[in-house]
Structure formats: structure tokens, C-alpha cells
PDB file of C-alpha atoms and ligand atoms in Angstrom:
ATOM      1  CA  MET A   1       0.035   0.015  -0.029  1.00  0.00           C
ATOM      2  CA  THR A   2       2.933   2.364   0.138  1.00  0.00           C
ATOM      3  CA  THR A   3       4.170   2.096  -3.391  1.00  0.00           C
ATOM      4  CA  SER A   4       5.071   5.413  -5.044  1.00  0.00           C
ATOM      5  CA  ASP A   5       2.155   4.969  -7.534  1.00  0.00           C
ATOM      6  CA  ASN A   6      -0.628   5.524  -5.132  1.00  0.00           C
ATOM      7  CA  ARG A   7       0.435   8.711  -3.567  1.00  0.00           C
ATOM      8  CA  VAL A   8      -2.117  11.265  -2.803  1.00  0.00           C
ATOM      9  CA  LEU A   9      -1.436  14.978  -3.005  1.00  0.00           C
ATOM     10  CA  ILE A  10      -3.579  17.211  -0.881  1.00  0.00           C
ATOM     11  CA  VAL A  11      -3.477  21.046  -1.122  1.00  0.00           C
ATOM     12  CA  GLY A  12      -5.532  23.379   1.077  1.00  0.00           C
ATOM     13  CA  SER A  13      -5.813  25.277   4.358  1.00  0.00           C
ATOM     14  CA  VAL A  14      -3.921  24.220   7.531  1.00  0.00           C
ATOM     15  CA  GLY A  15      -5.111  26.312  10.267  1.00  0.00           C
ATOM     16  CA  LEU A  16      -6.164  26.925  13.849  1.00  0.00           C
ATOM     17  CA  ASP A  17      -9.797  26.995  14.634  1.00  0.00           C
ATOM     18  CA  ALA A  18     -11.902  28.303  17.521  1.00  0.00           C
ATOM     19  CA  VAL A  19     -15.133  26.319  17.528  1.00  0.00           C
ATOM     20  CA  SER A  20     -18.275  26.502  19.679  1.00  0.00           C
ATOM     21  CA  THR A  21     -20.975  23.858  19.562  1.00  0.00           C
ATOM     22  CA  PRO A  22     -23.908  22.918  21.808  1.00  0.00           C
ATOM     23  CA  HIS A  23     -21.393  20.357  23.367  1.00  0.00           C
ATOM     24  CA  GLY A  24     -18.694  22.905  24.348  1.00  0.00           C
ATOM     25  CA  SER A  25     -16.032  24.977  22.800  1.00  0.00           C
ATOM     26  CA  VAL A  26     -12.425  24.922  21.947  1.00  0.00           C
ATOM     27  CA  ASP A  27      -9.835  27.580  20.886  1.00  0.00           C
ATOM     28  CA  ARG A  28      -6.783  27.631  18.634  1.00  0.00           C
ATOM     29  CA  VAL A  29      -7.071  23.864  17.931  1.00  0.00           C
ATOM     30  CA  LEU A  30      -5.874  22.071  14.781  1.00  0.00           C
ATOM     31  CA  GLY A  31      -8.151  22.764  11.786  1.00  0.00           C
ATOM     32  CA  GLY A  32      -8.150  23.537   8.157  1.00  0.00           C
ATOM     33  CA  ALA A  33      -9.419  21.503   5.082  1.00  0.00           C
ATOM     34  CA  ALA A  34      -5.999  19.984   4.299  1.00  0.00           C
ATOM     35  CA  SER A  35      -5.490  18.920   7.918  1.00  0.00           C
ATOM     36  CA  TYR A  36      -8.688  16.918   8.056  1.00  0.00           C
ATOM     37  CA  SER A  37      -8.438  15.463   4.559  1.00  0.00           C
ATOM     38  CA  SER A  38      -4.800  14.465   4.894  1.00  0.00           C
ATOM     39  CA  VAL A  39      -5.223  12.626   8.133  1.00  0.00           C
ATOM     40  CA  ALA A  40      -8.445  10.926   6.750  1.00  0.00           C
ATOM     41  CA  ALA A  41      -6.589   9.906   3.543  1.00  0.00           C
ATOM     42  CA  SER A  42      -3.667   8.559   5.418  1.00  0.00           C
ATOM     43  CA  PHE A  43      -5.664   5.619   6.753  1.00  0.00           C
ATOM     44  CA  PHE A  44      -5.617   4.286   3.225  1.00  0.00           C
ATOM     45  CA  ALA A  45      -2.681   5.571   1.217  1.00  0.00           C
ATOM     46  CA  PRO A  46       0.530   7.637   1.530  1.00  0.00           C
ATOM     47  CA  VAL A  47      -0.203  11.467   1.616  1.00  0.00           C
ATOM     48  CA  SER A  48       1.822  14.527   0.838  1.00  0.00           C
ATOM     49  CA  MET A  49       0.354  17.720   2.095  1.00  0.00           C
ATOM     50  CA  VAL A  50       0.878  21.185   0.603  1.00  0.00           C
ATOM     51  CA  GLY A  51       0.062  24.323   2.603  1.00  0.00           C
ATOM     52  CA  VAL A  52       1.426  27.030   4.862  1.00  0.00           C
ATOM     53  CA  VAL A  53       1.441  27.725   8.470  1.00  0.00           C
ATOM     54  CA  GLY A  54       2.941  30.510  10.711  1.00  0.00           C
ATOM     55  CA  ARG A  55       5.442  30.391  13.680  1.00  0.00           C
ATOM     56  CA  ASP A  56       2.630  29.974  16.083  1.00  0.00           C
ATOM     57  CA  PHE A  57       1.558  26.517  14.655  1.00  0.00           C
ATOM     58  CA  GLN A  58       1.984  24.170  17.648  1.00  0.00           C
ATOM     59  CA  ARG A  59       4.565  21.347  17.489  1.00  0.00           C
ATOM     60  CA  GLU A  60       1.952  18.767  18.602  1.00  0.00           C
ATOM     61  CA  ASN A  61       0.096  19.304  15.248  1.00  0.00           C
ATOM     62  CA  ILE A  62       3.138  18.677  13.329  1.00  0.00           C
ATOM     63  CA  GLU A  63       3.690  15.586  15.330  1.00  0.00           C
ATOM     64  CA  LEU A  64       0.044  14.388  14.576  1.00  0.00           C
ATOM     65  CA  PHE A  65       0.878  14.672  10.821  1.00  0.00           C
ATOM     66  CA  GLU A  66       4.130  12.849  11.235  1.00  0.00           C
ATOM     67  CA  SER A  67       2.372  10.090  13.379  1.00  0.00           C
ATOM     68  CA  ARG A  68       0.208   9.506  10.515  1.00  0.00           C
ATOM     69  CA  GLY A  69       2.992   9.241   8.151  1.00  0.00           C
ATOM     70  CA  ILE A  70       2.001  12.338   6.145  1.00  0.00           C
ATOM     71  CA  ASP A  71       4.841  13.887   4.103  1.00  0.00           C
ATOM     72  CA  ILE A  72       4.949  17.457   5.191  1.00  0.00           C
ATOM     73  CA  SER A  73       8.074  18.491   3.362  1.00  0.00           C
ATOM     74  CA  ALA A  74       5.887  20.967   1.251  1.00  0.00           C
ATOM     75  CA  LEU A  75       4.070  22.413   4.332  1.00  0.00           C
ATOM     76  CA  GLU A  76       5.889  25.828   4.494  1.00  0.00           C
ATOM     77  CA  VAL A  77       6.460  27.600   7.870  1.00  0.00           C
ATOM     78  CA  ARG A  78       6.411  31.361   7.379  1.00  0.00           C
ATOM     79  CA  GLU A  79       6.961  34.375   9.537  1.00  0.00           C
ATOM     80  CA  GLY A  80       3.585  35.477  10.814  1.00  0.00           C
ATOM     81  CA  GLU A  81       0.425  33.809  12.101  1.00  0.00           C
ATOM     82  CA  THR A  82      -1.429  30.740  10.933  1.00  0.00           C
ATOM     83  CA  PHE A  83      -4.762  30.809   9.189  1.00  0.00           C
ATOM     84  CA  PHE A  84      -7.420  31.259  11.826  1.00  0.00           C
ATOM     85  CA  TRP A  85     -11.210  30.437  11.543  1.00  0.00           C
ATOM     86  CA  ALA A  86     -13.713  30.876  14.291  1.00  0.00           C
ATOM     87  CA  GLY A  87     -17.127  29.293  13.939  1.00  0.00           C
ATOM     88  CA  GLU A  88     -20.084  28.249  15.796  1.00  0.00           C
ATOM     89  CA  TYR A  89     -22.851  25.588  15.330  1.00  0.00           C
ATOM     90  CA  GLY A  90     -26.290  25.753  16.790  1.00  0.00           C
ATOM     91  CA  GLU A  91     -28.658  22.795  16.898  1.00  0.00           C
ATOM     92  CA  ASP A  92     -28.273  22.243  13.124  1.00  0.00           C
ATOM     93  CA  PRO A  93     -24.829  20.679  12.428  1.00  0.00           C
ATOM     94  CA  ASN A  94     -25.071  21.585   8.761  1.00  0.00           C
ATOM     95  CA  GLN A  95     -25.048  25.390   9.510  1.00  0.00           C
ATOM     96  CA  ALA A  96     -21.840  26.809  10.552  1.00  0.00           C
ATOM     97  CA  ILE A  97     -21.817  30.521  11.442  1.00  0.00           C
ATOM     98  CA  THR A  98     -18.485  32.124  10.748  1.00  0.00           C
ATOM     99  CA  HIS A  99     -17.293  34.642  13.274  1.00  0.00           C
ATOM    100  CA  ALA A 100     -13.842  35.304  11.870  1.00  0.00           C
ATOM    101  CA  THR A 101     -11.641  34.269   8.906  1.00  0.00           C
ATOM    102  CA  ASP A 102      -8.123  35.508   9.355  1.00  0.00           C
ATOM    103  CA  LEU A 103      -6.062  34.431   6.352  1.00  0.00           C
ATOM    104  CA  ASN A 104      -2.765  35.557   7.903  1.00  0.00           C
ATOM    105  CA  VAL A 105       0.112  33.709   6.165  1.00  0.00           C
ATOM    106  CA  PHE A 106      -2.487  31.904   3.910  1.00  0.00           C
ATOM    107  CA  ALA A 107      -3.302  35.305   2.287  1.00  0.00           C
ATOM    108  CA  ASP A 108      -0.309  35.103  -0.143  1.00  0.00           C
ATOM    109  CA  PHE A 109       0.012  31.279  -0.319  1.00  0.00           C
ATOM    110  CA  ARG A 110       1.143  30.231  -3.771  1.00  0.00           C
ATOM    111  CA  PRO A 111       1.591  26.481  -3.899  1.00  0.00           C
ATOM    112  CA  VAL A 112       5.023  25.456  -5.457  1.00  0.00           C
ATOM    113  CA  LEU A 113       5.220  21.867  -5.825  1.00  0.00           C
ATOM    114  CA  PRO A 114       8.513  19.946  -5.418  1.00  0.00           C
ATOM    115  CA  GLN A 115       9.205  17.555  -8.337  1.00  0.00           C
ATOM    116  CA  PRO A 116       8.158  14.375  -6.616  1.00  0.00           C
ATOM    117  CA  HIS A 117       4.804  15.977  -5.680  1.00  0.00           C
ATOM    118  CA  ARG A 118       4.136  16.731  -9.349  1.00  0.00           C
ATOM    119  CA  GLU A 119       4.182  13.047 -10.083  1.00  0.00           C
ATOM    120  CA  HIS A 120       1.570  12.041  -7.491  1.00  0.00           C
ATOM    121  CA  PRO A 121      -1.292  10.190  -9.319  1.00  0.00           C
ATOM    122  CA  TYR A 122      -4.054  11.198  -6.951  1.00  0.00           C
ATOM    123  CA  VAL A 123      -4.958  14.710  -6.132  1.00  0.00           C
ATOM    124  CA  PHE A 124      -7.263  16.294  -3.754  1.00  0.00           C
ATOM    125  CA  LEU A 125      -7.730  20.119  -4.098  1.00  0.00           C
ATOM    126  CA  ALA A 126      -9.333  21.122  -0.911  1.00  0.00           C
ATOM    127  CA  ASN A 127     -11.422  24.187  -0.684  1.00  0.00           C
ATOM    128  CA  ILE A 128      -9.162  27.072  -1.633  1.00  0.00           C
ATOM    129  CA  ASP A 129      -9.239  29.962  -4.264  1.00  0.00           C
ATOM    130  CA  PRO A 130      -9.966  28.219  -7.635  1.00  0.00           C
ATOM    131  CA  GLU A 131      -7.100  30.162  -9.142  1.00  0.00           C
ATOM    132  CA  LEU A 132      -4.735  28.336  -6.815  1.00  0.00           C
ATOM    133  CA  GLN A 133      -6.386  25.019  -7.677  1.00  0.00           C
ATOM    134  CA  LEU A 134      -5.656  25.876 -11.313  1.00  0.00           C
ATOM    135  CA  GLU A 135      -2.040  26.640 -10.527  1.00  0.00           C
ATOM    136  CA  VAL A 136      -1.640  23.365  -8.749  1.00  0.00           C
ATOM    137  CA  LEU A 137      -3.201  21.505 -11.758  1.00  0.00           C
ATOM    138  CA  ASP A 138      -0.766  23.293 -13.994  1.00  0.00           C
ATOM    139  CA  GLN A 139       2.088  21.841 -12.152  1.00  0.00           C
ATOM    140  CA  MET A 140       0.896  18.358 -11.972  1.00  0.00           C
ATOM    141  CA  GLU A 141       2.405  15.952 -14.692  1.00  0.00           C
ATOM    142  CA  SER A 142      -0.375  13.589 -15.528  1.00  0.00           C
ATOM    143  CA  PRO A 143      -2.588  12.844 -12.473  1.00  0.00           C
ATOM    144  CA  GLU A 144      -4.838   9.751 -12.831  1.00  0.00           C
ATOM    145  CA  PHE A 145      -7.533  11.154 -10.531  1.00  0.00           C
ATOM    146  CA  VAL A 146      -8.294  14.678  -9.423  1.00  0.00           C
ATOM    147  CA  ALA A 147     -11.019  15.565  -6.930  1.00  0.00           C
ATOM    148  CA  ALA A 148     -11.876  19.173  -5.963  1.00  0.00           C
ATOM    149  CA  ASP A 149     -13.989  20.771  -3.284  1.00  0.00           C
ATOM    150  CA  THR A 150     -15.316  24.224  -3.248  1.00  0.00           C
ATOM    151  CA  MET A 151     -17.627  26.533  -1.172  1.00  0.00           C
ATOM    152  CA  ASN A 152     -20.141  29.234  -1.618  1.00  0.00           C
ATOM    153  CA  PHE A 153     -17.567  31.943  -1.301  1.00  0.00           C
ATOM    154  CA  TRP A 154     -15.848  30.968  -4.464  1.00  0.00           C
ATOM    155  CA  ILE A 155     -19.119  30.196  -6.169  1.00  0.00           C
ATOM    156  CA  THR A 156     -20.108  33.832  -5.919  1.00  0.00           C
ATOM    157  CA  GLY A 157     -16.691  35.433  -6.201  1.00  0.00           C
ATOM    158  CA  LYS A 158     -14.770  33.336  -8.767  1.00  0.00           C
ATOM    159  CA  LYS A 159     -17.302  31.358 -10.581  1.00  0.00           C
ATOM    160  CA  ASP A 160     -15.418  31.435 -13.896  1.00  0.00           C
ATOM    161  CA  GLU A 161     -12.244  30.164 -12.519  1.00  0.00           C
ATOM    162  CA  LEU A 162     -14.207  27.499 -10.644  1.00  0.00           C
ATOM    163  CA  ILE A 163     -15.660  26.368 -13.893  1.00  0.00           C
ATOM    164  CA  GLN A 164     -12.193  25.997 -15.432  1.00  0.00           C
ATOM    165  CA  VAL A 165     -11.219  23.930 -12.350  1.00  0.00           C
ATOM    166  CA  LEU A 166     -14.347  21.636 -12.786  1.00  0.00           C
ATOM    167  CA  LYS A 167     -13.437  21.039 -16.490  1.00  0.00           C
ATOM    168  CA  ARG A 168     -10.159  19.467 -15.418  1.00  0.00           C
ATOM    169  CA  VAL A 169     -11.271  17.250 -12.499  1.00  0.00           C
ATOM    170  CA  THR A 170     -12.416  13.684 -12.343  1.00  0.00           C
ATOM    171  CA  LEU A 171     -14.618  14.300  -9.290  1.00  0.00           C
ATOM    172  CA  ALA A 172     -16.342  17.407  -8.238  1.00  0.00           C
ATOM    173  CA  LEU A 173     -17.368  17.672  -4.577  1.00  0.00           C
ATOM    174  CA  MET A 174     -19.927  20.045  -3.129  1.00  0.00           C
ATOM    175  CA  ASN A 175     -22.738  20.127  -0.806  1.00  0.00           C
ATOM    176  CA  ASP A 176     -26.426  20.502  -1.789  1.00  0.00           C
ATOM    177  CA  ALA A 177     -26.627  24.138  -1.232  1.00  0.00           C
ATOM    178  CA  GLU A 178     -23.471  24.731  -3.202  1.00  0.00           C
ATOM    179  CA  ALA A 179     -24.688  22.553  -6.138  1.00  0.00           C
ATOM    180  CA  ARG A 180     -27.838  24.743  -6.131  1.00  0.00           C
ATOM    181  CA  MET A 181     -25.964  27.925  -6.017  1.00  0.00           C
ATOM    182  CA  LEU A 182     -23.534  27.007  -8.759  1.00  0.00           C
ATOM    183  CA  THR A 183     -26.208  25.855 -11.167  1.00  0.00           C
ATOM    184  CA  GLY A 184     -29.245  27.772 -10.222  1.00  0.00           C
ATOM    185  CA  ARG A 185     -31.288  24.581 -10.201  1.00  0.00           C
ATOM    186  CA  LYS A 186     -33.458  23.439  -7.271  1.00  0.00           C
ATOM    187  CA  LEU A 187     -33.458  19.857  -8.065  1.00  0.00           C
ATOM    188  CA  LEU A 188     -30.274  18.139  -7.204  1.00  0.00           C
ATOM    189  CA  ILE A 189     -30.490  15.723 -10.126  1.00  0.00           C
ATOM    190  CA  GLU A 190     -30.679  18.694 -12.485  1.00  0.00           C
ATOM    191  CA  ALA A 191     -27.771  20.507 -10.737  1.00  0.00           C
ATOM    192  CA  ALA A 192     -25.765  17.342 -10.926  1.00  0.00           C
ATOM    193  CA  GLU A 193     -26.383  17.031 -14.700  1.00  0.00           C
ATOM    194  CA  ASP A 194     -25.240  20.554 -15.149  1.00  0.00           C
ATOM    195  CA  VAL A 195     -22.055  19.995 -13.247  1.00  0.00           C
ATOM    196  CA  LEU A 196     -21.379  16.935 -15.281  1.00  0.00           C
ATOM    197  CA  ALA A 197     -21.881  18.775 -18.436  1.00  0.00           C
ATOM    198  CA  LEU A 198     -18.880  20.913 -17.401  1.00  0.00           C
ATOM    199  CA  GLY A 199     -16.536  17.913 -17.680  1.00  0.00           C
ATOM    200  CA  PRO A 200     -16.110  15.925 -14.519  1.00  0.00           C
ATOM    201  CA  ARG A 201     -16.681  12.162 -14.707  1.00  0.00           C
ATOM    202  CA  TYR A 202     -18.335  12.100 -11.337  1.00  0.00           C
ATOM    203  CA  VAL A 203     -20.043  14.687  -9.076  1.00  0.00           C
ATOM    204  CA  ALA A 204     -20.608  13.888  -5.297  1.00  0.00           C
ATOM    205  CA  ILE A 205     -23.154  16.051  -3.535  1.00  0.00           C
ATOM    206  CA  LYS A 206     -22.876  15.941   0.208  1.00  0.00           C
ATOM    207  CA  LYS A 207     -26.052  16.325   2.241  1.00  0.00           C
ATOM    208  CA  GLY A 208     -24.746  16.389   5.697  1.00  0.00           C
ATOM    209  CA  GLU A 209     -26.592  14.084   8.024  1.00  0.00           C
ATOM    210  CA  HIS A 210     -28.715  12.995   5.028  1.00  0.00           C
ATOM    211  CA  GLY A 211     -25.854  11.226   3.305  1.00  0.00           C
ATOM    212  CA  ALA A 212     -24.339  11.760  -0.125  1.00  0.00           C
ATOM    213  CA  LEU A 213     -25.125  11.250  -3.702  1.00  0.00           C
ATOM    214  CA  LEU A 214     -22.799  10.160  -6.465  1.00  0.00           C
ATOM    215  CA  PHE A 215     -23.629  11.001 -10.072  1.00  0.00           C
ATOM    216  CA  SER A 216     -22.022  10.046 -13.392  1.00  0.00           C
ATOM    217  CA  ARG A 217     -23.545  10.356 -16.738  1.00  0.00           C
ATOM    218  CA  ASP A 218     -25.141   7.009 -16.521  1.00  0.00           C
ATOM    219  CA  SER A 219     -25.335   6.120 -12.787  1.00  0.00           C
ATOM    220  CA  LEU A 220     -26.674   7.324  -9.537  1.00  0.00           C
ATOM    221  CA  PHE A 221     -25.800   6.117  -6.049  1.00  0.00           C
ATOM    222  CA  SER A 222     -27.322   7.244  -2.758  1.00  0.00           C
ATOM    223  CA  ALA A 223     -25.513   6.545   0.349  1.00  0.00           C
ATOM    224  CA  PRO A 224     -27.011   7.247   3.825  1.00  0.00           C
ATOM    225  CA  SER A 225     -24.876   8.873   6.554  1.00  0.00           C
ATOM    226  CA  TYR A 226     -23.833   6.750   9.397  1.00  0.00           C
ATOM    227  CA  PRO A 227     -26.423   7.341  12.207  1.00  0.00           C
ATOM    228  CA  ILE A 228     -24.324   8.421  15.211  1.00  0.00           C
ATOM    229  CA  ARG A 229     -25.958   9.574  18.505  1.00  0.00           C
ATOM    230  CA  GLN A 230     -24.023  12.759  19.302  1.00  0.00           C
ATOM    231  CA  ILE A 231     -22.485  15.157  16.805  1.00  0.00           C
ATOM    232  CA  VAL A 232     -19.938  17.044  19.055  1.00  0.00           C
ATOM    233  CA  ASP A 233     -18.388  19.064  16.352  1.00  0.00           C
ATOM    234  CA  PRO A 234     -19.306  18.905  12.602  1.00  0.00           C
ATOM    235  CA  THR A 235     -16.200  20.847  11.577  1.00  0.00           C
ATOM    236  CA  GLY A 236     -14.206  18.930   8.949  1.00  0.00           C
ATOM    237  CA  ALA A 237     -16.788  16.360   8.119  1.00  0.00           C
ATOM    238  CA  GLY A 238     -16.721  17.286   4.364  1.00  0.00           C
ATOM    239  CA  ASP A 239     -12.943  17.295   4.302  1.00  0.00           C
ATOM    240  CA  SER A 240     -12.708  13.906   6.103  1.00  0.00           C
ATOM    241  CA  PHE A 241     -15.137  12.547   3.791  1.00  0.00           C
ATOM    242  CA  ALA A 242     -13.176  13.733   0.802  1.00  0.00           C
ATOM    243  CA  GLY A 243      -9.865  12.664   2.195  1.00  0.00           C
ATOM    244  CA  ALA A 244     -10.945   9.099   3.003  1.00  0.00           C
ATOM    245  CA  LEU A 245     -12.711   8.820  -0.394  1.00  0.00           C
ATOM    246  CA  VAL A 246      -9.580   9.746  -2.359  1.00  0.00           C
ATOM    247  CA  GLY A 247      -7.304   7.875  -0.129  1.00  0.00           C
ATOM    248  CA  TYR A 248      -9.390   4.679  -0.564  1.00  0.00           C
ATOM    249  CA  LEU A 249      -9.474   5.096  -4.326  1.00  0.00           C
ATOM    250  CA  ALA A 250      -5.657   5.605  -4.319  1.00  0.00           C
ATOM    251  CA  SER A 251      -5.159   2.438  -2.308  1.00  0.00           C
ATOM    252  CA  THR A 252      -7.197   0.375  -4.778  1.00  0.00           C
ATOM    253  CA  GLY A 253      -6.187   2.115  -8.024  1.00  0.00           C
ATOM    254  CA  ASP A 254      -9.716   1.629  -9.349  1.00  0.00           C
ATOM    255  CA  ALA A 255     -11.925   4.578 -10.101  1.00  0.00           C
ATOM    256  CA  ALA A 256     -14.703   2.645 -11.796  1.00  0.00           C
ATOM    257  CA  GLU A 257     -18.215   3.272 -10.616  1.00  0.00           C
ATOM    258  CA  PRO A 258     -18.720   0.089  -8.413  1.00  0.00           C
ATOM    259  CA  ASN A 259     -15.529   1.018  -6.477  1.00  0.00           C
ATOM    260  CA  MET A 260     -16.469   4.716  -6.369  1.00  0.00           C
ATOM    261  CA  ARG A 261     -19.557   3.654  -4.352  1.00  0.00           C
ATOM    262  CA  LYS A 262     -17.274   1.864  -1.798  1.00  0.00           C
ATOM    263  CA  ALA A 263     -15.215   5.028  -1.752  1.00  0.00           C
ATOM    264  CA  ILE A 264     -18.254   7.136  -0.934  1.00  0.00           C
ATOM    265  CA  VAL A 265     -19.064   4.850   1.998  1.00  0.00           C
ATOM    266  CA  TYR A 266     -15.472   4.951   3.285  1.00  0.00           C
ATOM    267  CA  GLY A 267     -15.707   8.675   3.103  1.00  0.00           C
ATOM    268  CA  SER A 268     -18.974   8.685   5.087  1.00  0.00           C
ATOM    269  CA  THR A 269     -17.636   6.286   7.607  1.00  0.00           C
ATOM    270  CA  VAL A 270     -14.466   8.385   8.380  1.00  0.00           C
ATOM    271  CA  ALA A 271     -16.545  11.558   8.524  1.00  0.00           C
ATOM    272  CA  SER A 272     -18.795   9.945  10.982  1.00  0.00           C
ATOM    273  CA  PHE A 273     -15.858   9.449  13.388  1.00  0.00           C
ATOM    274  CA  ASP A 274     -14.617  12.984  12.855  1.00  0.00           C
ATOM    275  CA  VAL A 275     -17.782  14.583  14.201  1.00  0.00           C
ATOM    276  CA  GLU A 276     -17.670  12.636  17.477  1.00  0.00           C
ATOM    277  CA  ASP A 277     -15.106  14.930  19.082  1.00  0.00           C
ATOM    278  CA  PHE A 278     -13.607  18.567  18.575  1.00  0.00           C
ATOM    279  CA  SER A 279     -10.938  19.269  16.048  1.00  0.00           C
ATOM    280  CA  LEU A 280      -9.038  16.128  14.825  1.00  0.00           C
ATOM    281  CA  ARG A 281      -9.152  14.432  18.239  1.00  0.00           C
ATOM    282  CA  ARG A 282     -11.144  11.394  17.099  1.00  0.00           C
ATOM    283  CA  LEU A 283      -9.333  10.951  13.921  1.00  0.00           C
ATOM    284  CA  ALA A 284      -6.007  11.119  15.888  1.00  0.00           C
ATOM    285  CA  ALA A 285      -7.219   8.136  17.993  1.00  0.00           C
ATOM    286  CA  LEU A 286      -8.755   6.220  15.126  1.00  0.00           C
ATOM    287  CA  SER A 287      -7.563   2.877  13.613  1.00  0.00           C
ATOM    288  CA  ARG A 288      -8.086   1.210  10.301  1.00  0.00           C
ATOM    289  CA  GLU A 289      -9.744  -1.669  12.133  1.00  0.00           C
ATOM    290  CA  GLN A 290     -12.397   0.662  13.593  1.00  0.00           C
ATOM    291  CA  ILE A 291     -12.990   2.064  10.171  1.00  0.00           C
ATOM    292  CA  GLU A 292     -13.439  -1.417   8.766  1.00  0.00           C
ATOM    293  CA  GLU A 293     -15.811  -2.353  11.555  1.00  0.00           C
ATOM    294  CA  ARG A 294     -18.098   0.630  11.036  1.00  0.00           C
ATOM    295  CA  TYR A 295     -17.941   0.104   7.178  1.00  0.00           C
ATOM    296  CA  ARG A 296     -19.457  -3.368   7.710  1.00  0.00           C
ATOM    297  CA  VAL A 297     -22.183  -1.899   9.858  1.00  0.00           C
ATOM    298  CA  PHE A 298     -22.776   0.623   7.226  1.00  0.00           C
ATOM    299  CA  GLN A 299     -23.231  -2.292   4.636  1.00  0.00           C
ATOM    300  CA  ARG A 300     -25.792  -3.909   6.859  1.00  0.00           C
ATOM    301  CA  ILE A 301     -27.825  -0.770   7.490  1.00  0.00           C
ATOM    302  CA  ALA A 302     -27.989   0.283   3.728  1.00  0.00           C
ATOM    303  CA  GLU A 303     -28.814  -3.211   2.329  1.00  0.00           C
ATOM    304  CA  PHE A 304     -32.127  -4.148   0.927  1.00  0.00           C
TER     305      PHE A 304
HETATM  306  P1  AMP B 401     -15.629  22.072   6.698  1.00  0.00           P
HETATM  307  O1  AMP B 401     -16.162  21.782   8.023  1.00  0.00           O
HETATM  308  O2  AMP B 401     -15.543  20.807   5.923  1.00  0.00           O
HETATM  309  O3  AMP B 401     -16.323  23.133   6.011  1.00  0.00           O
HETATM  310  O4  AMP B 401     -14.292  22.542   6.939  1.00  0.00           O
HETATM  311  C1  AMP B 401     -13.816  23.258   8.094  1.00  0.00           C
HETATM  312  C2  AMP B 401     -12.403  23.670   7.931  1.00  0.00           C
HETATM  313  O5  AMP B 401     -12.128  24.634   6.915  1.00  0.00           O
HETATM  314  C3  AMP B 401     -12.006  24.424   9.298  1.00  0.00           C
HETATM  315  O6  AMP B 401     -11.124  23.676  10.030  1.00  0.00           O
HETATM  316  C4  AMP B 401     -11.402  25.724   8.843  1.00  0.00           C
HETATM  317  O7  AMP B 401     -10.231  25.930   9.330  1.00  0.00           O
HETATM  318  C5  AMP B 401     -11.380  25.677   7.288  1.00  0.00           C
HETATM  319  N1  AMP B 401     -11.882  26.905   6.598  1.00  0.00           N
HETATM  320  C6  AMP B 401     -12.918  27.685   6.980  1.00  0.00           C
HETATM  321  N2  AMP B 401     -13.040  28.788   6.125  1.00  0.00           N
HETATM  322  C7  AMP B 401     -11.973  28.568   5.122  1.00  0.00           C
HETATM  323  C8  AMP B 401     -11.588  29.311   4.100  1.00  0.00           C
HETATM  324  N3  AMP B 401     -12.221  30.407   3.583  1.00  0.00           N
HETATM  325  N4  AMP B 401     -10.622  28.876   3.233  1.00  0.00           N
HETATM  326  C9  AMP B 401     -10.017  27.658   3.609  1.00  0.00           C
HETATM  327  N5  AMP B 401     -10.355  26.988   4.665  1.00  0.00           N
HETATM  328  C10 AMP B 401     -11.355  27.366   5.486  1.00  0.00           C
END
């Protein structure tokens, strides 16, 4: 599983979060889309992370990445402060209220990939400026599989650039509200058709606690989300989903539709662990055996 032809490159935010939910609050804890997705992917395949942090980024966070075997040689440490996001969730775990987004050293982040990183066959472009996502794609040699995530901010602010990204990816990831916003369609099936018409082979639409849909031109898969009793902190669920999905695909080298279904279920499984605790605490304590056990439960509850 650790051959050089299943390496996953992940580019995105690495940050510190202050999060408040009905179950408590935390401050300046590890966050960022690349942190969640890289740790999630690392359960399945070797991961290289590309990002930037400031001098205030705690040593223990670096140690977590290292303990998961993540290659952080392209995680820059710059003078200044780390990207900081403050958010709050009420009773609805799908609705984050953002209180602060301080880009700090992330403001002039320009990903420059070392040569070995350009040869990685699997790529996950986490939610960052689509112009940067394009710069990363321009540096890649010939990736086999590229997944990209986005958010409402870029759909409103940089739609043309985002469409250029979508033309070049294998899998487009977004949540239901973003799919509707991007396409102007109310029905998700129509929204998915519009996104597929831009070029990606697959589009995965995340519906929070209602699961995920996977569309291709000639197939549709609907996965439930794993029913957990207590969502302590929903932060990073989407990123954990994406990381595990791409990591699983990389570990199997098979992006055909039947295996994409399994990847979606692995993504949902790892996301269901993520939300059981704040920050990356649950992912840090997770094992591949626990993932497999919950994956089997998932198979049973979705079978008919
Ligand atoms: P998610 O819960 O999947 O939406 O991702 C949450 C993570 O995204 C948090 O840990 C934040 O640090 C990070 N984040 C929030 N806003 C942004 C942004 N504008 N750009 C990049 N990352 C962000």
C-alpha cells in the first residue's frame, strides 16, 4: 500500500480553529481542510500535504501529521500567524456561523510543488481559491484522478475560475446548497447534470446528516450517512469525507463506478468518526480496524 504510484497530493488550508457547539467550545485547535483530509486519507494511502502555517503553529500538530506518516516537506512555515477560523454551530450541524476568517500567512499562499509531488497520481484540491487550484493542476504531470472541493464564497466570487477547475477534475465535490447555487437549479439531479456537463466524470453531492449522492452520466448512487448519536463538532466532516474517499481510491487504483460507491461509503464512515469529537481528536485516535468495523455496519444498514 505504500508504493510510489498510489500517493495522494492534498492542497488546502492548514489552520487553527476556535469552535463552539452545543457540546462545548475549543480555541486555537488544529483545523483546516487539508489537515482533516490528509489525516483521513492517511488511513488508506501515503499522503503529501501542501500548505502554509505560521510560527505559532504548535509542534503537537506537526507531530500528529508525522505520526500518520504524512509527508509535510511541502508544508511551509512562514513568519507570521497561521490561518485562523472561528465558527459556531447551533442545533443544526449543517449550518456553521462564521465569526472570523483571518487568512494571515495563507493570504499570499502560492503552492509551488517539489518535483516528486508533481508526479503523484491522486490529487485532492481542498477548498481554496480556484485560481490556486488551477495553479496546482498546471504543475501536475499527468494525474490519474483529481478531486476538487469548493464553497459558496468561491461560487459567488470566482465562478469562472471555478468552472475552469471543474473542467479538469475527475470528481467534483460540493454540498447540496453549493450545487444549487452554482447551477441555479433547485433539483439536485438537474444540478448534478449541469455540473457533469462541465466535464467531470463524477459529481458527489454531500447532504450532511442525510448522506451523499454520487452521479455520473449513466449512474446514480445514494448513500446514507452513518447514524451517530451525538455530533460533538461537525467541523471537517466534508474534508474527512473527501480525504478518505480519495485515499481509498488511491489504495485500490480503481476509479470505476462500483468502487466509487465503496469510496463514498469509506468517506461517510471516516466523516462519522470525525464529528464525534472536537478538532481532529477522534481522527487522531482512530484505527483502520475501527473504520472497517463501522464500514461493515454501514453495509448492513444500507442493504435491501
Ligand atoms: P468544513 O467543516 O469541511 O467546511 O471545513 C472546516 C475547515 O475549513 C475548518 O477547520 C477551517 O479551518 C477551514 N476553513 C474555513 N473557512 C475557510 C476558508 N475560507 N478557506 C479555507 N479553509 C477554510
